[in-house]
mmCIF file of C-alpha atoms in Angstrom:
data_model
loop_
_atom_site.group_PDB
_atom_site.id
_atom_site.type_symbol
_atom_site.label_atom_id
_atom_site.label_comp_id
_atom_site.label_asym_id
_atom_site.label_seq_id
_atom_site.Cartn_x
_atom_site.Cartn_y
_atom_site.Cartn_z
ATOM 1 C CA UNK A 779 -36.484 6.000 -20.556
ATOM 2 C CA UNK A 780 -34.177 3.306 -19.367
ATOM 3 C CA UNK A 781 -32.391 3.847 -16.434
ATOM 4 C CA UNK A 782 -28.599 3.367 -16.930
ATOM 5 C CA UNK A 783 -26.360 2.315 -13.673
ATOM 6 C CA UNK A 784 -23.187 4.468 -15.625
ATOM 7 C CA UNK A 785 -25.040 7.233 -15.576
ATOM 8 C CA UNK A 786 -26.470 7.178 -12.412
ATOM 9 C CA UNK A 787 -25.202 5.478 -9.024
ATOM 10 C CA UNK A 788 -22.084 4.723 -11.299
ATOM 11 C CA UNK A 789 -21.344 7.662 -12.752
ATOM 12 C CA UNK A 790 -17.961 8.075 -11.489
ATOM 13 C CA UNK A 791 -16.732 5.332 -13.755
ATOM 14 C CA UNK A 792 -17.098 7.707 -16.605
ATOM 15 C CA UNK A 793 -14.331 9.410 -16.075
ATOM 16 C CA UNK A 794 -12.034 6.063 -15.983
ATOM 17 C CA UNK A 795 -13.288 4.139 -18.547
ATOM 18 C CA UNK A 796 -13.734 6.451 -21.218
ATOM 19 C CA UNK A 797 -11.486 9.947 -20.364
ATOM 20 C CA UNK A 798 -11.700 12.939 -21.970
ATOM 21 C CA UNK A 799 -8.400 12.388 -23.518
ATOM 22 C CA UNK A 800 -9.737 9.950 -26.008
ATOM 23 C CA UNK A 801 -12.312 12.508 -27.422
ATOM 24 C CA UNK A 802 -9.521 14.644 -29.169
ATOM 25 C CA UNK A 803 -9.578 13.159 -32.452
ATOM 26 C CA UNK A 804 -13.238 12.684 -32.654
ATOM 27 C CA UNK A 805 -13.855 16.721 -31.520
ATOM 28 C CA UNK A 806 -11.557 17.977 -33.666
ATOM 29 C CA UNK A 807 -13.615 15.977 -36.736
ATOM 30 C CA UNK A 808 -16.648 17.294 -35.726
ATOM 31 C CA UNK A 809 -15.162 21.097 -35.529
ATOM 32 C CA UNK A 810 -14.076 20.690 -38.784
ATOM 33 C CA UNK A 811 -17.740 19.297 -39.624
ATOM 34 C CA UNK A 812 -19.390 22.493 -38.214
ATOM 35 C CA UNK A 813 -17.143 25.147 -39.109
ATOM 36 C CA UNK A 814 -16.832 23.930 -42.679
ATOM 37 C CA UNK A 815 -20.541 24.735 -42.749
ATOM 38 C CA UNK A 816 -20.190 27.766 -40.922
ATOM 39 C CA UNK A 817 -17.016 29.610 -41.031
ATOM 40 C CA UNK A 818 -13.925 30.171 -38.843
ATOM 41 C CA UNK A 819 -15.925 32.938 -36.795
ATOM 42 C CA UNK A 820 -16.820 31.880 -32.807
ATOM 43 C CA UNK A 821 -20.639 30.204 -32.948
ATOM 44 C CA UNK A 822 -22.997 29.132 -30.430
ATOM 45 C CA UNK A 823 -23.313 25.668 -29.946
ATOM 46 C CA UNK A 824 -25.586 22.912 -27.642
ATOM 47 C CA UNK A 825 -24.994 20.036 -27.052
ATOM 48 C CA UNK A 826 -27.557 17.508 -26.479
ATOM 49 C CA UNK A 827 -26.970 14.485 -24.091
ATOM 50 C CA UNK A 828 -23.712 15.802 -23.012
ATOM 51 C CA UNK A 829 -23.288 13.189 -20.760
ATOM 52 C CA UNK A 830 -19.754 13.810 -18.858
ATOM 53 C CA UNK A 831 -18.768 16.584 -21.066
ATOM 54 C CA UNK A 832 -15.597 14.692 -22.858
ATOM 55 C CA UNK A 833 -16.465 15.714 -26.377
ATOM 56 C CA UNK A 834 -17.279 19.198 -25.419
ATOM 57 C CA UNK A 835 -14.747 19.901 -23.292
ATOM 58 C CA UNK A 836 -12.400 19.687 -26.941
ATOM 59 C CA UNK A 837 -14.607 22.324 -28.006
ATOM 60 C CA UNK A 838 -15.154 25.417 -25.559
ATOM 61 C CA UNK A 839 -12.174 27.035 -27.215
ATOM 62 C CA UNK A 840 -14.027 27.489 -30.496
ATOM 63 C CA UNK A 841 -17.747 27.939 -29.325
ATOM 64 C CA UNK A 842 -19.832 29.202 -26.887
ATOM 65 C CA UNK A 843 -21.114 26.294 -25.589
ATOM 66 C CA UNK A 844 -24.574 25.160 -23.340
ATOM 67 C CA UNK A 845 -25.325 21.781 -22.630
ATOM 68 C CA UNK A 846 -28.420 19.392 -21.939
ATOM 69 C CA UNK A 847 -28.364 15.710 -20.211
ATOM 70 C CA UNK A 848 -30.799 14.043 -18.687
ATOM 71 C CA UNK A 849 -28.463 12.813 -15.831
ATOM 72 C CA UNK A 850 -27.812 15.385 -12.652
ATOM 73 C CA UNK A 851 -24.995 12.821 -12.134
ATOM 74 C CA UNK A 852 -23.740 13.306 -15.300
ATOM 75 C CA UNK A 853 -23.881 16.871 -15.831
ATOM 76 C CA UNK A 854 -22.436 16.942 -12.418
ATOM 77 C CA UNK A 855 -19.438 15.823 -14.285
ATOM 78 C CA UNK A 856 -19.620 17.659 -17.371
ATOM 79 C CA UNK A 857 -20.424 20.939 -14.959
ATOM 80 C CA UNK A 858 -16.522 20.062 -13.420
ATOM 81 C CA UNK A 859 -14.684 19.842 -16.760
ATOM 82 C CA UNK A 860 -16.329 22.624 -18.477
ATOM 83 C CA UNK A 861 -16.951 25.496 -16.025
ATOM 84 C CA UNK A 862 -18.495 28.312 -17.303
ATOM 85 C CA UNK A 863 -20.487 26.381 -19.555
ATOM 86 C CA UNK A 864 -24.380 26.389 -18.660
ATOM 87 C CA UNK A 865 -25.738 23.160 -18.491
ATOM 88 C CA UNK A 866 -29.308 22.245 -18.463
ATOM 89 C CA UNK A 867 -31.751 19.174 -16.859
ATOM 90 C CA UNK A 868 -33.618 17.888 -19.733
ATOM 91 C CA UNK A 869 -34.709 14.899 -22.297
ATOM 92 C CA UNK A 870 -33.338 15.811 -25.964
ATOM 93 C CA UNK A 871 -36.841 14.801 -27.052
ATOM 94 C CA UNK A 872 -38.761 17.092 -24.961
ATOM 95 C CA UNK A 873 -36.400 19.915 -23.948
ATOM 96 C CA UNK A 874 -36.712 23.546 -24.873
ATOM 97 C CA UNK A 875 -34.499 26.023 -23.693
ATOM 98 C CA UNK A 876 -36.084 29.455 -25.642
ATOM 99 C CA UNK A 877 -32.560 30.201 -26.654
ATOM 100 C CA UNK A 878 -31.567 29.570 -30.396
ATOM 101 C CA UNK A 879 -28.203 28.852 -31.589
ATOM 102 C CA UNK A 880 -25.679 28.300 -34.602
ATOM 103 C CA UNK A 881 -24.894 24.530 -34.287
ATOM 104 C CA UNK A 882 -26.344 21.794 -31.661
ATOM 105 C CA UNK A 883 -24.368 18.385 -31.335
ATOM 106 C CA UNK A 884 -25.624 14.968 -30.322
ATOM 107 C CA UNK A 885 -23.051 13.107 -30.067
ATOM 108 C CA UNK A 886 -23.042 9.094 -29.623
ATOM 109 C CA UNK A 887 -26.137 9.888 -26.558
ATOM 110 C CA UNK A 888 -28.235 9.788 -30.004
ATOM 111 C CA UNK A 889 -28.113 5.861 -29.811
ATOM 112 C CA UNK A 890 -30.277 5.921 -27.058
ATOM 113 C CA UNK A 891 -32.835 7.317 -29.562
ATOM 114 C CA UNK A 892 -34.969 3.636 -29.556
ATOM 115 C CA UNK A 893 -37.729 4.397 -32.455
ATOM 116 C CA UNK A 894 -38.152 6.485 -35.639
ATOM 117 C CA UNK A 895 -40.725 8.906 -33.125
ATOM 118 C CA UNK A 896 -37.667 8.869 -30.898
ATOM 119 C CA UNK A 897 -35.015 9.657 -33.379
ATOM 120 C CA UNK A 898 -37.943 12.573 -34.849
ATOM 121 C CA UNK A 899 -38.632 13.800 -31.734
ATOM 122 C CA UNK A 900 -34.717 14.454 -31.349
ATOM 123 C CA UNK A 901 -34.312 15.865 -35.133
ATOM 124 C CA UNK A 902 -37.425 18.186 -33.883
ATOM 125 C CA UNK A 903 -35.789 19.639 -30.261
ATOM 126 C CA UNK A 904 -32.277 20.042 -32.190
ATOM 127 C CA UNK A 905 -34.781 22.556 -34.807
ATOM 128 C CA UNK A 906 -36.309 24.397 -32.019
ATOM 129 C CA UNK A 907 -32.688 25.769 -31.194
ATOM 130 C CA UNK A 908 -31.177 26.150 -34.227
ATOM 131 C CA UNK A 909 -31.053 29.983 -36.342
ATOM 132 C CA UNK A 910 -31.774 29.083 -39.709
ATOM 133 C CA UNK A 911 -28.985 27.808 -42.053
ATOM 134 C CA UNK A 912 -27.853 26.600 -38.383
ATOM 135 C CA UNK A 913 -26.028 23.076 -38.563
ATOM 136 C CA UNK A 914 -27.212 19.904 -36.916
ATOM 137 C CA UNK A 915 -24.863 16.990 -36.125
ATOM 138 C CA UNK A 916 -25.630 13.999 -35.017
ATOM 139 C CA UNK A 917 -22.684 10.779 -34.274
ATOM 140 C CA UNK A 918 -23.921 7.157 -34.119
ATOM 141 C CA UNK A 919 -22.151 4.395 -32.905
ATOM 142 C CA UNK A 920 -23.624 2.379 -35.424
ATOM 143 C CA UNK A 921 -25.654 2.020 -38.432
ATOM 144 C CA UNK A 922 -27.958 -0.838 -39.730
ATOM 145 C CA UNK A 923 -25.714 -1.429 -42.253
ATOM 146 C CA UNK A 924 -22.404 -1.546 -40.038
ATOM 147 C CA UNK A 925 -23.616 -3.503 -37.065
ATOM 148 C CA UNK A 926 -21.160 -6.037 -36.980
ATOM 149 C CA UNK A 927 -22.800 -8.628 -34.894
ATOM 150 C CA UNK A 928 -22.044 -10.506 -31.967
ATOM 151 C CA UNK A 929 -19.355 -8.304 -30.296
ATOM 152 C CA UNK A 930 -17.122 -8.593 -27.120
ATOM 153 C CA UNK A 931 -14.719 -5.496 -26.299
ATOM 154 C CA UNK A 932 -12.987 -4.877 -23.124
ATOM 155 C CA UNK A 933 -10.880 -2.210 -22.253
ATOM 156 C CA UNK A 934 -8.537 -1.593 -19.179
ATOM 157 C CA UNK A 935 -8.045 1.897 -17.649
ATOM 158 C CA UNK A 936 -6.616 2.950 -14.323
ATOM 159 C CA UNK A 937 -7.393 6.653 -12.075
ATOM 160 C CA UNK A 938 -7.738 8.339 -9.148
ATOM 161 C CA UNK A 939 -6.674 5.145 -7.037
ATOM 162 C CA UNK A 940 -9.175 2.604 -9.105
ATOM 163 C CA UNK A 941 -8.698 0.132 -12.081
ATOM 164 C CA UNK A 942 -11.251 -0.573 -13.967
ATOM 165 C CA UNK A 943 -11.654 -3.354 -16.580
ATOM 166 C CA UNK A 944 -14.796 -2.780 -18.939
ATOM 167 C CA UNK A 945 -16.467 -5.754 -20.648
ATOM 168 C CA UNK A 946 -19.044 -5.183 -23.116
ATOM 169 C CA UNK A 947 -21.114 -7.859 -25.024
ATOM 170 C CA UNK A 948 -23.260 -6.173 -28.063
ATOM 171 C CA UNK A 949 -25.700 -8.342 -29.856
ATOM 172 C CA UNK A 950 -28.811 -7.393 -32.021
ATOM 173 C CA UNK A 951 -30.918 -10.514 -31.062
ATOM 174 C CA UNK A 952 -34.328 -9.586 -33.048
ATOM 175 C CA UNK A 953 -32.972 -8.205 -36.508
ATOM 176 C CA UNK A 954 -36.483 -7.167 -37.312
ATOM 177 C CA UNK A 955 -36.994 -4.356 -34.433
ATOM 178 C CA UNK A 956 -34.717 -1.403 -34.057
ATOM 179 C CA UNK A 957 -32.980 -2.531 -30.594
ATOM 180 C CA UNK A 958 -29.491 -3.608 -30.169
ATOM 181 C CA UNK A 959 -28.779 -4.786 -26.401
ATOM 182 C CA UNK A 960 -25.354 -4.666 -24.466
ATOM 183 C CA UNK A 961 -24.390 -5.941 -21.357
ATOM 184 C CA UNK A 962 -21.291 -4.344 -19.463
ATOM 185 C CA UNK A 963 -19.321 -5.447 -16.765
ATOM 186 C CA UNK A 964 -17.036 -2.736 -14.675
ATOM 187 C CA UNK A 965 -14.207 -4.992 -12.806
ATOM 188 C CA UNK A 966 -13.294 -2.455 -10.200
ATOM 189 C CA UNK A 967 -9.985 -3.085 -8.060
ATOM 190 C CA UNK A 968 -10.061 -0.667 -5.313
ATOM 191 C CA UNK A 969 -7.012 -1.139 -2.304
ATOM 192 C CA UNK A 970 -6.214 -4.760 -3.634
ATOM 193 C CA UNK A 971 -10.001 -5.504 -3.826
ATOM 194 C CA UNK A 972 -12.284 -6.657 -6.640
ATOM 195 C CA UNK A 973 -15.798 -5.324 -7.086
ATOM 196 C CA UNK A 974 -17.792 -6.692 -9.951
ATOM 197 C CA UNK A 975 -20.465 -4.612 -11.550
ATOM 198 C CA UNK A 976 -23.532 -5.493 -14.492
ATOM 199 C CA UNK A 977 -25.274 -2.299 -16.467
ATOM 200 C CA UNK A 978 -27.490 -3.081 -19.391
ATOM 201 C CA UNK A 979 -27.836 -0.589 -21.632
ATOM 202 C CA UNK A 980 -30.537 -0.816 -25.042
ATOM 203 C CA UNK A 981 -29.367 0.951 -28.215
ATOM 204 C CA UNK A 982 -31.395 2.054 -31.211
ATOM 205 C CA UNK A 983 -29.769 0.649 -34.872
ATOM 206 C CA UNK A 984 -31.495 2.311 -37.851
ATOM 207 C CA UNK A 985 -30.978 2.458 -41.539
ATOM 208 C CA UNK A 986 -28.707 5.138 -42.721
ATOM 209 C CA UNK A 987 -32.397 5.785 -44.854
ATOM 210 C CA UNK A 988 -34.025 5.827 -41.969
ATOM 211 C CA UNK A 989 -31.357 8.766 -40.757
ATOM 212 C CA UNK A 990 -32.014 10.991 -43.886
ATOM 213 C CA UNK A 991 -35.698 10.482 -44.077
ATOM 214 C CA UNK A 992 -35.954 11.725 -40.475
ATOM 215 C CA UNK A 993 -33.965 14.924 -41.062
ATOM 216 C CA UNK A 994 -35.397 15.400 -44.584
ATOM 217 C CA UNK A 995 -38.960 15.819 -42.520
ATOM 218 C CA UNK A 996 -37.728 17.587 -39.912
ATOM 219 C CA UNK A 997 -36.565 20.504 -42.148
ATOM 220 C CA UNK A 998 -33.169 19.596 -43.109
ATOM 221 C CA UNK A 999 -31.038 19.471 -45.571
ATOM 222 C CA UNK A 1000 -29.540 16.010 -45.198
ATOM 223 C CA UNK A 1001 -26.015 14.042 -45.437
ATOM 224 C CA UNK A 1002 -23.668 11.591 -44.517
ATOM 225 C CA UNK A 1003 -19.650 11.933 -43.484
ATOM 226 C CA UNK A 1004 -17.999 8.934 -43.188
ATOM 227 C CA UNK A 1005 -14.523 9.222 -40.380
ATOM 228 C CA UNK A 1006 -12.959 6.206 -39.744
ATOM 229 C CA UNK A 1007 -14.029 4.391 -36.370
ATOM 230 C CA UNK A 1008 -12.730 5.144 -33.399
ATOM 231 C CA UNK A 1009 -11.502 3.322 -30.473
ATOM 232 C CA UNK A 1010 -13.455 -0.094 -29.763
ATOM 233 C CA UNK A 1011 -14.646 0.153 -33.566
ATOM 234 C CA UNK A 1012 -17.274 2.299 -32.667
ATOM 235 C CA UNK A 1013 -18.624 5.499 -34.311
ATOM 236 C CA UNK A 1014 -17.605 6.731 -37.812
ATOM 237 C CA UNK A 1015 -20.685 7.859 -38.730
ATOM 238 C CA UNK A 1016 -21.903 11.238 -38.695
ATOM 239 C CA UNK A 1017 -24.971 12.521 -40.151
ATOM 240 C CA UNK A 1018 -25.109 16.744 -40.757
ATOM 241 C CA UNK A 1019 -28.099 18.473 -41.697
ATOM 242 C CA UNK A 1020 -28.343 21.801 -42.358
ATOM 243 C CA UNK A 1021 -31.510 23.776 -41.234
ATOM 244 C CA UNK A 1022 -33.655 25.234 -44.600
#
């Protein structure tokens, strides 16, 4: 597994660049996903990849959450803006927690999923946990199909005494392989001074057959919601299955 600066000696960036704030819309769609498969009542859910908690911390109200990253640093975070929640050390590929539950949630930390026998291997650990006619959903940034190329985004946010500028370049050199690459660059002004930063950070991009194939032969019963993007153009595409 690549090892990502952000989520490591970087971490605390998270919090600036991409605050929790900015996850209401996108929670709230995938509520409505889940509980329009399940009912009003108060489920158990996981989330897989967690990262710093953002999209879950929209949630706690309506579930009774756990979590799993693969980051200390990160659930570090995540452990901060959910309390209460239990959050777990593990690889979404590998993981196995003996618990089962009504929903588990993987949000845009599925796009580090860089082969089909990744993206299985996920579809398989989000199984293990899931009661039957449990609900799996799963929120790439991007499919095949809506790559859009060449991109540059930047962003500027400012917290906690720091201002950050993000710069991301996203480009899918080899169109024959499943890999998308971006480079980011965190401007950080701290006390009048400037502090560049690089992270590189490899994505998988996959079919949208590719998505329902997998899930078909993991067990599920497959489809595709379509949300507009949100910010930076990302995301939009959410892909439910619903354990046979």
């Amino acid at each position: 597994m690549q090892r990502i600066r952000l989520y490591h000696e970087l971490s605390y960036l998270w919090p600036i660049i991409s605050p929790p704030e900015e996850y209401i819309v996108e929670a709230w769609r995938l509520r409505e996903i889940i509980q329009e498969k399940l009912g009003p009542s108060r489920f158990r859910l996981l989330e897989l990849g967690v990262g710093g908690g953002h999209v879950l911390s929209h949630l706690t109200d309506d579930f009774d959450a756990a979590a799993v990253d693969l980051s200390p640093e990160m659930i570090a975070l995540s452990s901060r803006l959910n309390p209460g929640v239990p959050h777990h050390l593990g690889d979404m590929r590998t993981v196995r927690l003996g618990q089962t539950f009504d929903a588990v949630l993987i949000h845009d930390a599925i796009c580090y999923m860089l082969t089909e026998d990744d993206l299985a291997a996920a579809f398989e650990t989000a199984r293990a946990h899931l009661r039957p006619g449990g609900v799996f959903v799963a929120a790439p940034d991007h499919l095949k199909e809506t790559f859009p190329g060449p991109t540059v985004t930047h962003s500027t946010e400012e917290r906690e005494g720091l201002r950050v500028t993000c710069i991301e370049y996203s480009d899918d050199p080899d169109e024959t392989d499943s890999l998308v690459e971006s480079v980011f660059f965190y401007l950080i002004v701290r006390d009048g001074q400037l502090t560049v930063e690089q992270d590189r950070h490899t994505f998988g991009l996959f079919p949208r057959e590719t998505w329902l194939r997998l899930l078909t032969e993991a067990g599920f019963t497959a489809e595709e919601r379509n949300y507009p993007p949100y910010q930076g153009g990302y995301g939009g595409n959410v892909l439910v299955g619903t354990l046979v």
